[in-house]
Amino acid sequence: MAIDEVPDARVPDTAESGNPDTPSTDTSGSDTPSSAVASPSAAPSSARAGGWAALRPLLLRMHFYAGLLIAPLLFLAAATGFLYALSFQAEKILYAHELTVDRVGGTALPLGKQVEAAQHAAPAGGKVVGVWPAPEADATTRVILQSPTVGEDENLTVFVDPYTAEVRGQLTTSGDALPLRAWLSEFHASLQLGEFGRIYSELAASWLWIVALGGLALWIGRRRARKAQLVLPERKGRASGRRRTLSWHGSVGLWSAAGLVVLSATGLTWSTYAGENIGRLQDRVGGATPSVSATLGGGAGHGAGGDEHAGHTMPDGTQMPGMPATADVGVDKAVEAARAAGVTDHVQVTLPAKGKGYVIKERDRQVPVHLDSVAVDPADGRVMDELRFADYPVLAKLTRFGIDVHMGLMFGLVNQLALALLAVAVMFLVVWGYRMWWLRRPTKDRLLSFGRPQPRGAWRKLPVTVLLPLAAVVAVVGWFVPLLGISLLAFVAVDVVLGAVAVRRGRGATAEAR
């Protein structure tokens, strides 16, 4: 049976809880008895209502279909995101030998000696492309190589004890992510299915903010006896069955809405289709992420080119060609020059390629962030260009902050726990939503029956002054976020087909009755 074949009669809560004193509720939680809905004095369906009374049925129907059809993707994105959020702490345990030293020494060896040790330990054919000096006293130095033994978008990272030059291990990495987090990151983004798999995560991100904001509006606009019912779920009294589920669904959704909107917006920034549009818009309004100029013999200046949408692990310049065979002051003097220029916190060094100098960046993204960078001439150790994070365009800063929050980097463990809680909240919201749909079955003795949908024709009740601007906004958003627009058109097409089938069957039943 199609979902629109279910009779559009309200189902009283007495059928759900067995309590004859419990009034019926619709999907918004309104306590209006079903008898009042069927009253002859009710306004005719052709009358156009204004304001919230006209908009609410349309939101109900949209929230119903989006929740019913997109919810599996949201659940999957939340489950994989939950695993990703936990991977930061898991990395510290799983790769403790590579990440830390056995004993903290007095003075670290020169970076050049650490790089030499890594080169001797690495497989033949690898090229050193970057060095990440130990950020903490008990941490190892990461020497990053391009190697034929790893994938095209991966690096081989050798972990070196900065006090003894002992090689603690080698791992395949993607940006700053070690194997576990890199795998879970890609699993969250594409289910390990490549570019095709990224469609799932973009669809989820495209609809998440609509489901969250639509549900928030419905929950706030619901009639309730006590204000506390807005923010706290009902646990006692007559609340049972679908009403209690709705209470938990609405309350948890209210507390989660802001975080879900942020996750949706930031997730779209590196999506395949919407991300491209966002990047273009950001460039046009002067919000592109700048990068330090490292070209030898060229004038200093900041070029746009920070690739904020390259992938979930955000490589940040680790994909680089090998070192040229020219005069070089060495990595130690380059880092010394950068530190003298104020680039001091958790630095990462990109070794010079042909026609380029050293690029030395701060990579400490926790608040307060340290993301300054400089370019150093390898011939004489002179600072050729400087770029301060304070000089980033406002939009570039917001993009950086949003992505780092989404990735669990900005606030460390607190950020990661918040992401995990949001993921759990989404999974519960999906389960509660399906449970409410199940409890809306027109009869409980038909196990395979479906909960009724919201009535059609809600858009016809909107005033023209609301309908036309709303249609224009939907068209613009659907173009800007393509998978949202395409899936919305698909929903409408399916709804029209189901409606036509229901009407034809209704006419057939009427003809047989005559």
Short mmCIF file of C-alpha atoms in Angstrom, two decimals:
data_model
loop_
_atom_site.label_atom_id
_atom_site.label_comp_id
_atom_site.label_asym_id
_atom_site.label_seq_id
_atom_site.Cartn_x
_atom_site.Cartn_y
_atom_site.Cartn_z
CA MET A 1 0.00 0.00 0.00
CA ALA A 2 1.32 3.44 -0.90
CA ILE A 3 1.63 5.91 1.92
CA ASP A 4 -0.98 8.20 0.39
CA GLU A 5 -3.59 5.46 0.22
CA VAL A 6 -4.02 5.62 3.99
CA PRO A 7 -7.21 7.41 5.03
CA ASP A 8 -6.63 10.93 6.22
CA ALA A 9 -8.50 10.47 9.48
CA ARG A 10 -6.82 11.50 12.71
CA VAL A 11 -5.74 8.62 14.93
CA PRO A 12 -6.62 9.21 18.59
CA ASP A 13 -4.00 8.56 21.22
CA THR A 14 -6.43 6.18 22.91
CA ALA A 15 -5.53 3.65 20.25
CA GLU A 16 -1.88 4.12 21.07
CA SER A 17 -1.88 4.14 24.83
CA GLY A 18 -5.15 2.61 25.85
CA ASN A 19 -6.04 5.71 27.83
CA PRO A 20 -9.58 6.88 26.94
CA ASP A 21 -8.94 10.28 28.47
CA THR A 22 -6.04 11.11 26.21
CA PRO A 23 -6.98 13.44 23.33
CA SER A 24 -5.76 12.78 19.82
CA THR A 25 -2.69 14.47 18.43
CA ASP A 26 -1.50 15.14 14.90
CA THR A 27 2.12 15.13 13.77
CA SER A 28 2.75 18.55 15.25
CA GLY A 29 1.49 17.53 18.64
CA SER A 30 -1.61 19.73 18.57
CA ASP A 31 -4.10 18.65 21.21
CA THR A 32 -7.12 19.46 19.08
CA PRO A 33 -9.64 16.59 19.32
CA SER A 34 -10.43 14.82 16.07
CA SER A 35 -14.10 15.65 16.47
CA ALA A 36 -13.25 19.33 16.26
CA VAL A 37 -11.42 18.77 13.01
CA ALA A 38 -14.45 17.13 11.46
CA SER A 39 -16.83 19.81 12.68
CA PRO A 40 -19.08 21.30 10.00
CA SER A 41 -18.16 24.74 11.30
CA ALA A 42 -14.55 24.25 10.24
CA ALA A 43 -13.29 26.57 7.54
CA PRO A 44 -13.63 25.19 4.00
CA SER A 45 -10.48 23.80 2.43
CA SER A 46 -10.65 26.34 -0.35
CA ALA A 47 -10.27 29.27 2.02
CA ARG A 48 -6.80 30.73 2.10
CA ALA A 49 -5.37 31.16 5.57
CA GLY A 50 -2.63 33.57 6.39
CA GLY A 51 0.56 33.52 8.40
CA TRP A 52 1.56 30.51 10.43
CA ALA A 53 -1.80 28.78 9.98
CA ALA A 54 -1.19 28.61 6.24
CA LEU A 55 2.50 27.76 6.37
CA ARG A 56 2.30 25.06 9.02
CA PRO A 57 0.59 22.35 6.88
CA LEU A 58 3.20 22.85 4.16
CA LEU A 59 6.03 22.50 6.70
CA LEU A 60 4.37 19.39 8.10
CA ARG A 61 4.21 17.72 4.71
CA MET A 62 7.78 18.71 3.81
CA HIS A 63 9.12 17.55 7.17
CA PHE A 64 7.21 14.29 6.81
CA TYR A 65 8.57 13.42 3.37
CA ALA A 66 12.10 14.64 4.07
CA GLY A 67 12.19 12.70 7.33
CA LEU A 68 10.73 9.58 5.74
CA LEU A 69 12.95 9.44 2.65
CA ILE A 70 16.18 11.22 3.67
CA ALA A 71 16.32 9.92 7.25
CA PRO A 72 18.25 6.73 6.33
CA LEU A 73 21.03 8.87 4.85
CA LEU A 74 21.04 11.11 7.90
CA PHE A 75 21.27 8.08 10.16
CA LEU A 76 24.17 6.70 8.14
CA ALA A 77 26.00 10.03 8.14
CA ALA A 78 25.48 10.33 11.89
CA ALA A 79 26.72 6.80 12.59
CA THR A 80 29.88 7.25 10.51
CA GLY A 81 30.39 10.73 11.95
CA PHE A 82 30.16 9.31 15.46
CA LEU A 83 32.97 6.88 14.68
CA TYR A 84 35.03 9.68 13.16
CA ALA A 85 34.60 11.88 16.24
CA LEU A 86 35.94 9.08 18.43
CA SER A 87 38.91 8.39 16.15
CA PHE A 88 40.98 11.29 17.53
CA GLN A 89 41.32 9.69 20.93
CA ALA A 90 41.59 6.21 19.42
CA GLU A 91 44.58 7.38 17.37
CA LYS A 92 46.43 8.44 20.49
CA ILE A 93 46.04 4.94 21.92
CA LEU A 94 46.51 2.89 18.76
CA TYR A 95 49.56 4.83 17.51
CA ALA A 96 51.08 5.78 20.85
CA HIS A 97 54.44 4.23 19.92
CA GLU A 98 54.75 6.30 16.74
CA LEU A 99 53.43 9.53 18.24
CA THR A 100 55.41 9.71 21.46
CA VAL A 101 58.97 9.15 22.69
CA ASP A 102 60.08 6.82 25.47
CA ARG A 103 62.06 9.51 27.27
CA VAL A 104 62.08 13.29 26.96
CA GLY A 105 65.63 14.49 26.37
CA GLY A 106 67.30 17.77 27.13
CA THR A 107 67.82 19.19 23.63
CA ALA A 108 66.36 18.14 20.31
CA LEU A 109 68.69 17.24 17.46
CA PRO A 110 68.78 19.46 14.36
CA LEU A 111 65.87 18.79 11.99
CA GLY A 112 68.36 17.98 9.24
CA LYS A 113 69.65 14.97 11.18
CA GLN A 114 66.11 13.80 11.89
CA VAL A 115 65.28 14.02 8.19
CA GLU A 116 68.40 12.00 7.32
CA ALA A 117 67.36 9.27 9.74
CA ALA A 118 63.91 9.14 8.16
CA GLN A 119 65.36 8.93 4.67
CA HIS A 120 67.57 5.98 5.63
CA ALA A 121 64.58 4.13 7.13
CA ALA A 122 62.10 4.86 4.35
CA PRO A 123 61.72 2.62 1.27
CA ALA A 124 63.83 3.50 -1.76
CA GLY A 125 62.36 5.99 -4.20
CA GLY A 126 60.69 8.22 -1.65
CA LYS A 127 61.13 12.01 -1.66
CA VAL A 128 61.01 14.12 1.49
CA VAL A 129 58.42 16.84 0.92
CA GLY A 130 57.72 18.11 4.40
CA VAL A 131 58.71 18.10 8.05
CA TRP A 132 56.50 18.62 11.09
CA PRO A 133 58.75 19.31 14.08
CA ALA A 134 57.61 17.74 17.34
CA PRO A 135 54.85 20.01 18.72
CA GLU A 136 55.22 18.79 22.31
CA ALA A 137 58.18 17.75 24.44
CA ASP A 138 57.14 14.08 24.39
CA ALA A 139 56.03 14.00 20.74
CA THR A 140 57.88 12.70 17.70
CA THR A 141 58.83 14.62 14.57
CA ARG A 142 56.95 13.70 11.41
CA VAL A 143 58.98 13.49 8.21
CA ILE A 144 56.61 13.30 5.24
CA LEU A 145 57.58 11.60 2.01
CA GLN A 146 56.02 10.99 -1.36
CA SER A 147 56.57 7.31 -1.95
CA PRO A 148 55.62 4.81 -4.66
CA THR A 149 54.53 2.46 -1.88
CA VAL A 150 51.42 4.55 -1.00
CA GLY A 151 48.41 5.82 -2.91
CA GLU A 152 48.31 8.91 -5.10
CA ASP A 153 46.58 11.07 -2.48
CA GLU A 154 48.55 9.66 0.43
CA ASN A 155 51.96 10.19 1.99
CA LEU A 156 54.38 7.99 3.87
CA THR A 157 55.11 9.55 7.25
CA VAL A 158 58.17 8.51 9.25
CA PHE A 159 58.07 9.24 12.98
CA VAL A 160 61.43 10.20 14.46
CA ASP A 161 62.49 10.67 18.09
CA PRO A 162 63.76 14.29 18.10
CA TYR A 163 66.27 13.57 20.88
CA THR A 164 67.91 10.41 19.49
CA ALA A 165 66.88 10.32 15.79
CA GLU A 166 65.46 6.86 16.43
CA VAL A 167 62.75 5.99 13.88
CA ARG A 168 59.66 5.05 15.87
CA GLY A 169 57.64 3.82 12.92
CA GLN A 170 56.17 4.52 9.48
CA LEU A 171 52.51 5.04 8.61
CA THR A 172 50.48 5.91 5.55
CA THR A 173 48.83 9.27 6.20
CA SER A 174 46.42 11.69 4.57
CA GLY A 175 47.08 15.23 5.68
CA ASP A 176 47.32 15.15 9.46
CA ALA A 177 45.19 12.00 9.75
CA LEU A 178 46.77 8.67 10.60
CA PRO A 179 45.39 5.47 8.99
CA LEU A 180 42.41 4.95 11.32
CA ARG A 181 41.08 8.50 11.13
CA ALA A 182 41.85 8.78 7.42
CA TRP A 183 39.81 5.64 6.72
CA LEU A 184 36.91 6.70 8.92
CA SER A 185 36.99 10.18 7.41
CA GLU A 186 36.62 8.77 3.91
CA PHE A 187 34.00 6.31 5.17
CA HIS A 188 31.99 9.21 6.56
CA ALA A 189 32.36 11.24 3.35
CA SER A 190 31.82 8.54 0.73
CA LEU A 191 31.31 5.13 2.40
CA GLN A 192 34.63 4.22 0.75
CA LEU A 193 32.86 4.25 -2.63
CA GLY A 194 34.81 7.09 -4.21
CA GLU A 195 33.17 10.06 -5.91
CA PHE A 196 29.93 8.16 -6.42
CA GLY A 197 29.70 7.58 -2.68
CA ARG A 198 30.04 11.29 -1.95
CA ILE A 199 26.52 11.78 -3.31
CA TYR A 200 25.11 10.19 -0.15
CA SER A 201 26.87 12.61 2.20
CA GLU A 202 26.01 15.63 0.07
CA LEU A 203 22.35 14.62 0.00
CA ALA A 204 22.39 14.26 3.78
CA ALA A 205 24.08 17.64 4.26
CA SER A 206 21.74 19.28 1.74
CA TRP A 207 18.62 18.21 3.62
CA LEU A 208 19.86 18.28 7.20
CA TRP A 209 19.41 22.04 7.68
CA ILE A 210 15.93 21.95 6.14
CA VAL A 211 14.81 19.07 8.32
CA ALA A 212 16.32 20.73 11.41
CA LEU A 213 14.88 24.21 10.83
CA GLY A 214 11.50 22.91 9.67
CA GLY A 215 11.20 20.67 12.70
CA LEU A 216 12.30 23.53 14.96
CA ALA A 217 9.58 25.82 13.57
CA LEU A 218 6.92 23.13 13.99
CA TRP A 219 8.00 22.39 17.55
CA ILE A 220 8.10 26.04 18.63
CA GLY A 221 4.75 26.77 16.94
CA ARG A 222 3.00 23.89 18.70
CA ARG A 223 0.38 24.62 21.33
CA ARG A 224 1.34 23.44 24.80
CA ALA A 225 0.00 23.81 28.31
CA ARG A 226 3.36 24.56 29.97
CA LYS A 227 6.38 26.40 28.62
CA ALA A 228 8.68 23.76 30.09
CA GLN A 229 7.31 21.29 27.54
CA LEU A 230 9.16 23.25 24.86
CA VAL A 231 12.62 22.37 26.15
CA LEU A 232 12.06 19.25 28.28
CA PRO A 233 10.49 15.96 27.19
CA GLU A 234 7.39 14.69 28.93
CA ARG A 235 8.22 11.76 31.18
CA LYS A 236 5.25 11.48 33.53
CA GLY A 237 1.51 11.94 33.56
CA ARG A 238 -0.69 11.11 30.63
CA ALA A 239 2.05 11.38 28.03
CA SER A 240 2.48 7.96 26.46
CA GLY A 241 2.78 6.28 23.13
CA ARG A 242 3.24 8.61 20.21
CA ARG A 243 2.82 11.75 22.32
CA ARG A 244 5.78 10.87 24.52
CA THR A 245 7.87 9.97 21.48
CA LEU A 246 6.97 13.31 19.90
CA SER A 247 7.97 15.08 23.11
CA TRP A 248 11.43 13.52 23.06
CA HIS A 249 11.78 14.05 19.31
CA GLY A 250 10.90 17.74 19.60
CA SER A 251 12.93 18.52 22.71
CA VAL A 252 16.10 16.82 21.52
CA GLY A 253 15.64 18.39 18.10
CA LEU A 254 15.37 21.81 19.71
CA TRP A 255 18.63 21.37 21.63
CA SER A 256 20.39 19.97 18.56
CA ALA A 257 19.11 22.35 15.86
CA ALA A 258 21.91 24.93 15.94
CA GLY A 259 24.63 22.30 15.83
CA LEU A 260 22.91 20.42 13.02
CA VAL A 261 22.64 23.56 10.90
CA VAL A 262 26.35 24.26 11.42
CA LEU A 263 27.25 20.68 10.44
CA SER A 264 25.06 20.94 7.35
CA ALA A 265 26.53 24.26 6.21
CA THR A 266 30.14 23.29 6.83
CA GLY A 267 29.67 19.85 5.31
CA LEU A 268 28.41 21.43 2.10
CA THR A 269 31.56 23.56 1.76
CA TRP A 270 33.60 20.59 0.52
CA SER A 271 30.81 18.64 -1.16
CA THR A 272 31.14 17.87 -4.86
CA TYR A 273 28.40 20.02 -6.38
CA ALA A 274 27.22 22.51 -3.77
CA GLY A 275 30.84 22.93 -2.64
CA GLU A 276 31.82 24.11 -6.11
CA ASN A 277 29.09 26.76 -6.06
CA ILE A 278 30.08 27.84 -2.57
CA GLY A 279 33.71 28.16 -3.63
CA ARG A 280 32.80 30.29 -6.63
CA LEU A 281 30.61 32.55 -4.55
CA GLN A 282 33.33 32.90 -1.94
CA ASP A 283 35.85 33.90 -4.61
CA ARG A 284 33.47 36.46 -6.14
CA VAL A 285 32.82 38.23 -2.85
CA GLY A 286 36.52 38.37 -1.98
CA GLY A 287 36.43 35.66 0.66
CA ALA A 288 38.86 33.17 -0.89
CA THR A 289 41.48 31.75 1.42
CA PRO A 290 44.83 33.45 0.67
CA SER A 291 48.18 31.67 0.53
CA VAL A 292 51.72 32.87 1.09
CA SER A 293 53.75 33.53 -2.07
CA ALA A 294 56.81 31.26 -2.27
CA THR A 295 57.85 31.90 -5.89
CA LEU A 296 61.56 32.67 -6.20
CA GLY A 297 62.40 35.91 -8.00
CA GLY A 298 58.78 37.07 -7.89
CA GLY A 299 57.27 39.87 -5.87
CA ALA A 300 55.74 39.12 -2.54
CA GLY A 301 52.02 38.95 -2.40
CA HIS A 302 49.26 36.69 -1.28
CA GLY A 303 47.52 34.63 -3.87
CA ALA A 304 44.20 32.96 -3.45
CA GLY A 305 44.69 29.26 -3.49
CA GLY A 306 44.03 27.79 -0.10
CA ASP A 307 42.01 24.73 -1.04
CA GLU A 308 39.42 24.54 1.73
CA HIS A 309 37.26 22.07 -0.16
CA ALA A 310 39.80 19.43 -1.14
CA GLY A 311 38.63 16.72 1.26
CA HIS A 312 37.57 15.84 4.76
CA THR A 313 41.12 15.48 6.06
CA MET A 314 42.25 18.87 4.70
CA PRO A 315 45.85 18.11 3.53
CA ASP A 316 46.99 21.74 3.93
CA GLY A 317 49.88 21.65 1.51
CA THR A 318 51.33 18.21 2.06
CA GLN A 319 51.08 17.20 -1.62
CA MET A 320 54.34 18.63 -2.95
CA PRO A 321 57.08 17.65 -5.40
CA GLY A 322 60.61 16.85 -4.27
CA MET A 323 63.52 19.11 -3.42
CA PRO A 324 65.55 20.73 -6.18
CA ALA A 325 69.28 20.10 -6.48
CA THR A 326 70.28 23.73 -5.76
CA ALA A 327 72.01 25.63 -2.97
CA ASP A 328 69.99 25.41 0.20
CA VAL A 329 70.49 26.90 3.65
CA GLY A 330 68.77 23.83 5.07
CA VAL A 331 65.57 23.20 6.94
CA ASP A 332 66.98 24.26 10.32
CA LYS A 333 67.92 27.76 9.17
CA ALA A 334 64.60 28.11 7.33
CA VAL A 335 62.68 27.23 10.50
CA GLU A 336 64.88 29.60 12.50
CA ALA A 337 64.01 32.44 10.11
CA ALA A 338 60.32 31.60 10.35
CA ARG A 339 60.37 31.58 14.13
CA ALA A 340 62.11 34.95 14.10
CA ALA A 341 59.23 36.19 11.94
CA GLY A 342 56.67 35.03 14.52
CA VAL A 343 55.69 31.61 13.10
CA THR A 344 56.31 29.57 16.23
CA ASP A 345 53.38 27.33 17.18
CA HIS A 346 53.13 23.76 15.88
CA VAL A 347 54.82 24.50 12.57
CA GLN A 348 54.82 22.41 9.44
CA VAL A 349 57.56 22.86 6.83
CA THR A 350 57.06 22.35 3.11
CA LEU A 351 60.42 21.80 1.45
CA PRO A 352 61.21 23.86 -1.65
CA ALA A 353 60.28 22.66 -5.11
CA LYS A 354 61.74 23.96 -8.36
CA GLY A 355 61.37 27.73 -8.45
CA LYS A 356 59.86 27.79 -4.97
CA GLY A 357 61.10 28.49 -1.48
CA TYR A 358 60.33 26.97 1.88
CA VAL A 359 56.76 27.41 3.10
CA ILE A 360 56.47 27.28 6.87
CA LYS A 361 53.00 27.37 8.42
CA GLU A 362 51.52 27.19 11.86
CA ARG A 363 49.00 24.36 12.15
CA ASP A 364 47.59 24.90 15.64
CA ARG A 365 43.85 25.18 14.98
CA GLN A 366 42.67 25.12 18.56
CA VAL A 367 41.37 28.37 20.01
CA PRO A 368 43.17 30.73 19.91
CA VAL A 369 44.22 29.58 16.46
CA HIS A 370 47.76 30.02 15.17
CA LEU A 371 47.76 29.83 11.38
CA ASP A 372 50.36 32.40 10.29
CA SER A 373 52.76 31.42 7.50
CA VAL A 374 55.92 32.65 5.81
CA ALA A 375 57.95 31.83 2.70
CA VAL A 376 61.74 31.57 3.07
CA ASP A 377 64.32 31.87 0.28
CA PRO A 378 66.40 28.64 0.35
CA ALA A 379 69.48 30.46 -0.99
CA ASP A 380 70.00 32.84 1.93
CA GLY A 381 67.27 32.15 4.51
CA ARG A 382 65.53 35.48 3.83
CA VAL A 383 61.78 35.74 4.54
CA MET A 384 60.21 36.49 1.15
CA ASP A 385 56.58 36.82 2.18
CA GLU A 386 54.45 36.72 5.30
CA LEU A 387 50.77 35.97 5.75
CA ARG A 388 49.02 36.50 9.06
CA PHE A 389 45.76 34.78 9.89
CA ALA A 390 44.52 38.12 11.20
CA ASP A 391 44.73 39.42 7.61
CA TYR A 392 42.47 36.70 6.17
CA PRO A 393 39.14 37.95 4.76
CA VAL A 394 36.31 37.53 7.24
CA LEU A 395 34.59 34.91 5.08
CA ALA A 396 37.82 32.91 4.80
CA LYS A 397 38.17 32.97 8.59
CA LEU A 398 34.59 31.81 9.07
CA THR A 399 35.13 29.01 6.56
CA ARG A 400 38.27 27.93 8.38
CA PHE A 401 36.51 28.01 11.76
CA GLY A 402 33.47 26.15 10.47
CA ILE A 403 35.47 23.37 8.84
CA ASP A 404 37.66 22.91 11.89
CA VAL A 405 34.61 22.69 14.14
CA HIS A 406 33.07 20.11 11.79
CA MET A 407 36.31 18.12 11.88
CA GLY A 408 36.59 18.24 15.67
CA LEU A 409 39.81 20.27 15.69
CA MET A 410 38.99 23.72 17.04
CA PHE A 411 38.09 22.87 20.63
CA GLY A 412 39.90 19.58 20.97
CA LEU A 413 38.25 16.92 23.11
CA VAL A 414 35.24 19.13 23.88
CA ASN A 415 34.65 19.59 20.14
CA GLN A 416 34.92 15.85 19.52
CA LEU A 417 32.50 15.00 22.34
CA ALA A 418 30.02 17.58 21.04
CA LEU A 419 30.19 16.00 17.57
CA ALA A 420 29.63 12.56 19.06
CA LEU A 421 26.60 13.79 21.03
CA LEU A 422 25.12 15.45 17.95
CA ALA A 423 25.59 12.23 16.00
CA VAL A 424 23.80 10.23 18.71
CA ALA A 425 21.03 12.84 18.78
CA VAL A 426 20.47 12.51 15.03
CA MET A 427 20.27 8.73 15.27
CA PHE A 428 17.67 8.95 18.04
CA LEU A 429 15.71 11.63 16.15
CA VAL A 430 15.52 9.35 13.12
CA VAL A 431 14.36 6.37 15.19
CA TRP A 432 11.75 8.47 17.02
CA GLY A 433 10.52 9.90 13.72
CA TYR A 434 9.97 6.47 12.22
CA ARG A 435 8.31 5.29 15.42
CA MET A 436 5.82 8.17 15.28
CA TRP A 437 5.05 7.30 11.66
CA TRP A 438 4.51 3.68 12.67
CA LEU A 439 2.18 4.69 15.49
CA ARG A 440 0.07 6.71 13.03
CA ARG A 441 -1.14 3.51 11.38
CA PRO A 442 -4.90 3.71 10.81
CA THR A 443 -5.39 0.31 12.41
CA LYS A 444 -3.15 -1.61 14.77
CA ASP A 445 -4.27 -5.08 13.66
CA ARG A 446 -2.73 -4.58 10.19
CA LEU A 447 0.99 -4.91 10.85
CA LEU A 448 1.97 -4.01 7.29
CA SER A 449 -0.06 -0.81 7.12
CA PHE A 450 1.66 2.56 7.02
CA GLY A 451 1.24 5.80 8.94
CA ARG A 452 -0.78 8.37 7.06
CA PRO A 453 1.02 11.29 5.41
CA GLN A 454 0.06 14.91 5.78
CA PRO A 455 -2.76 16.02 3.43
CA ARG A 456 -1.97 17.34 -0.01
CA GLY A 457 -2.72 20.81 -1.28
CA ALA A 458 -1.14 22.74 1.59
CA TRP A 459 0.62 25.10 -0.85
CA ARG A 460 -2.74 26.16 -2.35
CA LYS A 461 -3.73 27.65 1.00
CA LEU A 462 -0.78 30.03 1.06
CA PRO A 463 -1.42 33.69 0.18
CA VAL A 464 0.16 34.74 -3.10
CA THR A 465 2.33 37.20 -1.19
CA VAL A 466 3.86 34.24 0.64
CA LEU A 467 3.72 31.63 -2.11
CA LEU A 468 5.62 33.56 -4.80
CA PRO A 469 8.60 34.63 -2.64
CA LEU A 470 8.75 31.13 -1.16
CA ALA A 471 8.82 29.56 -4.63
CA ALA A 472 11.59 31.95 -5.68
CA VAL A 473 13.68 31.09 -2.62
CA VAL A 474 13.19 27.36 -3.21
CA ALA A 475 14.25 27.75 -6.85
CA VAL A 476 17.42 29.68 -5.95
CA VAL A 477 18.40 27.31 -3.14
CA GLY A 478 17.65 24.29 -5.34
CA TRP A 479 19.95 25.65 -8.04
CA PHE A 480 22.71 26.55 -5.59
CA VAL A 481 22.48 23.18 -3.81
CA PRO A 482 21.87 20.93 -6.83
CA LEU A 483 21.24 17.61 -5.09
CA LEU A 484 18.64 19.29 -2.90
CA GLY A 485 16.86 20.70 -5.95
CA ILE A 486 16.98 17.42 -7.87
CA SER A 487 15.76 15.32 -4.95
CA LEU A 488 12.99 17.85 -4.21
CA LEU A 489 11.77 17.62 -7.80
CA ALA A 490 11.86 13.83 -7.49
CA PHE A 491 9.76 14.00 -4.31
CA VAL A 492 7.21 16.23 -6.03
CA ALA A 493 7.03 13.93 -9.06
CA VAL A 494 6.48 10.85 -6.90
CA ASP A 495 3.87 12.70 -4.86
CA VAL A 496 1.99 13.73 -8.01
CA VAL A 497 2.00 10.15 -9.29
CA LEU A 498 0.78 8.77 -5.96
CA GLY A 499 -1.91 11.43 -5.87
CA ALA A 500 -3.11 10.59 -9.37
CA VAL A 501 -3.24 6.88 -8.50
CA ALA A 502 -5.19 7.60 -5.29
CA VAL A 503 -7.69 9.78 -7.14
CA ARG A 504 -8.21 7.15 -9.84
CA ARG A 505 -8.77 4.43 -7.26
CA GLY A 506 -11.14 6.68 -5.36
CA ARG A 507 -13.19 7.31 -8.49
CA GLY A 508 -13.22 3.60 -9.24
CA ALA A 509 -14.48 2.79 -5.76
CA THR A 510 -17.19 5.45 -6.07
CA ALA A 511 -18.32 4.07 -9.42
CA GLU A 512 -18.55 0.55 -8.02
CA ALA A 513 -20.59 1.79 -5.05
CA ARG A 514 -23.12 3.32 -7.43
#
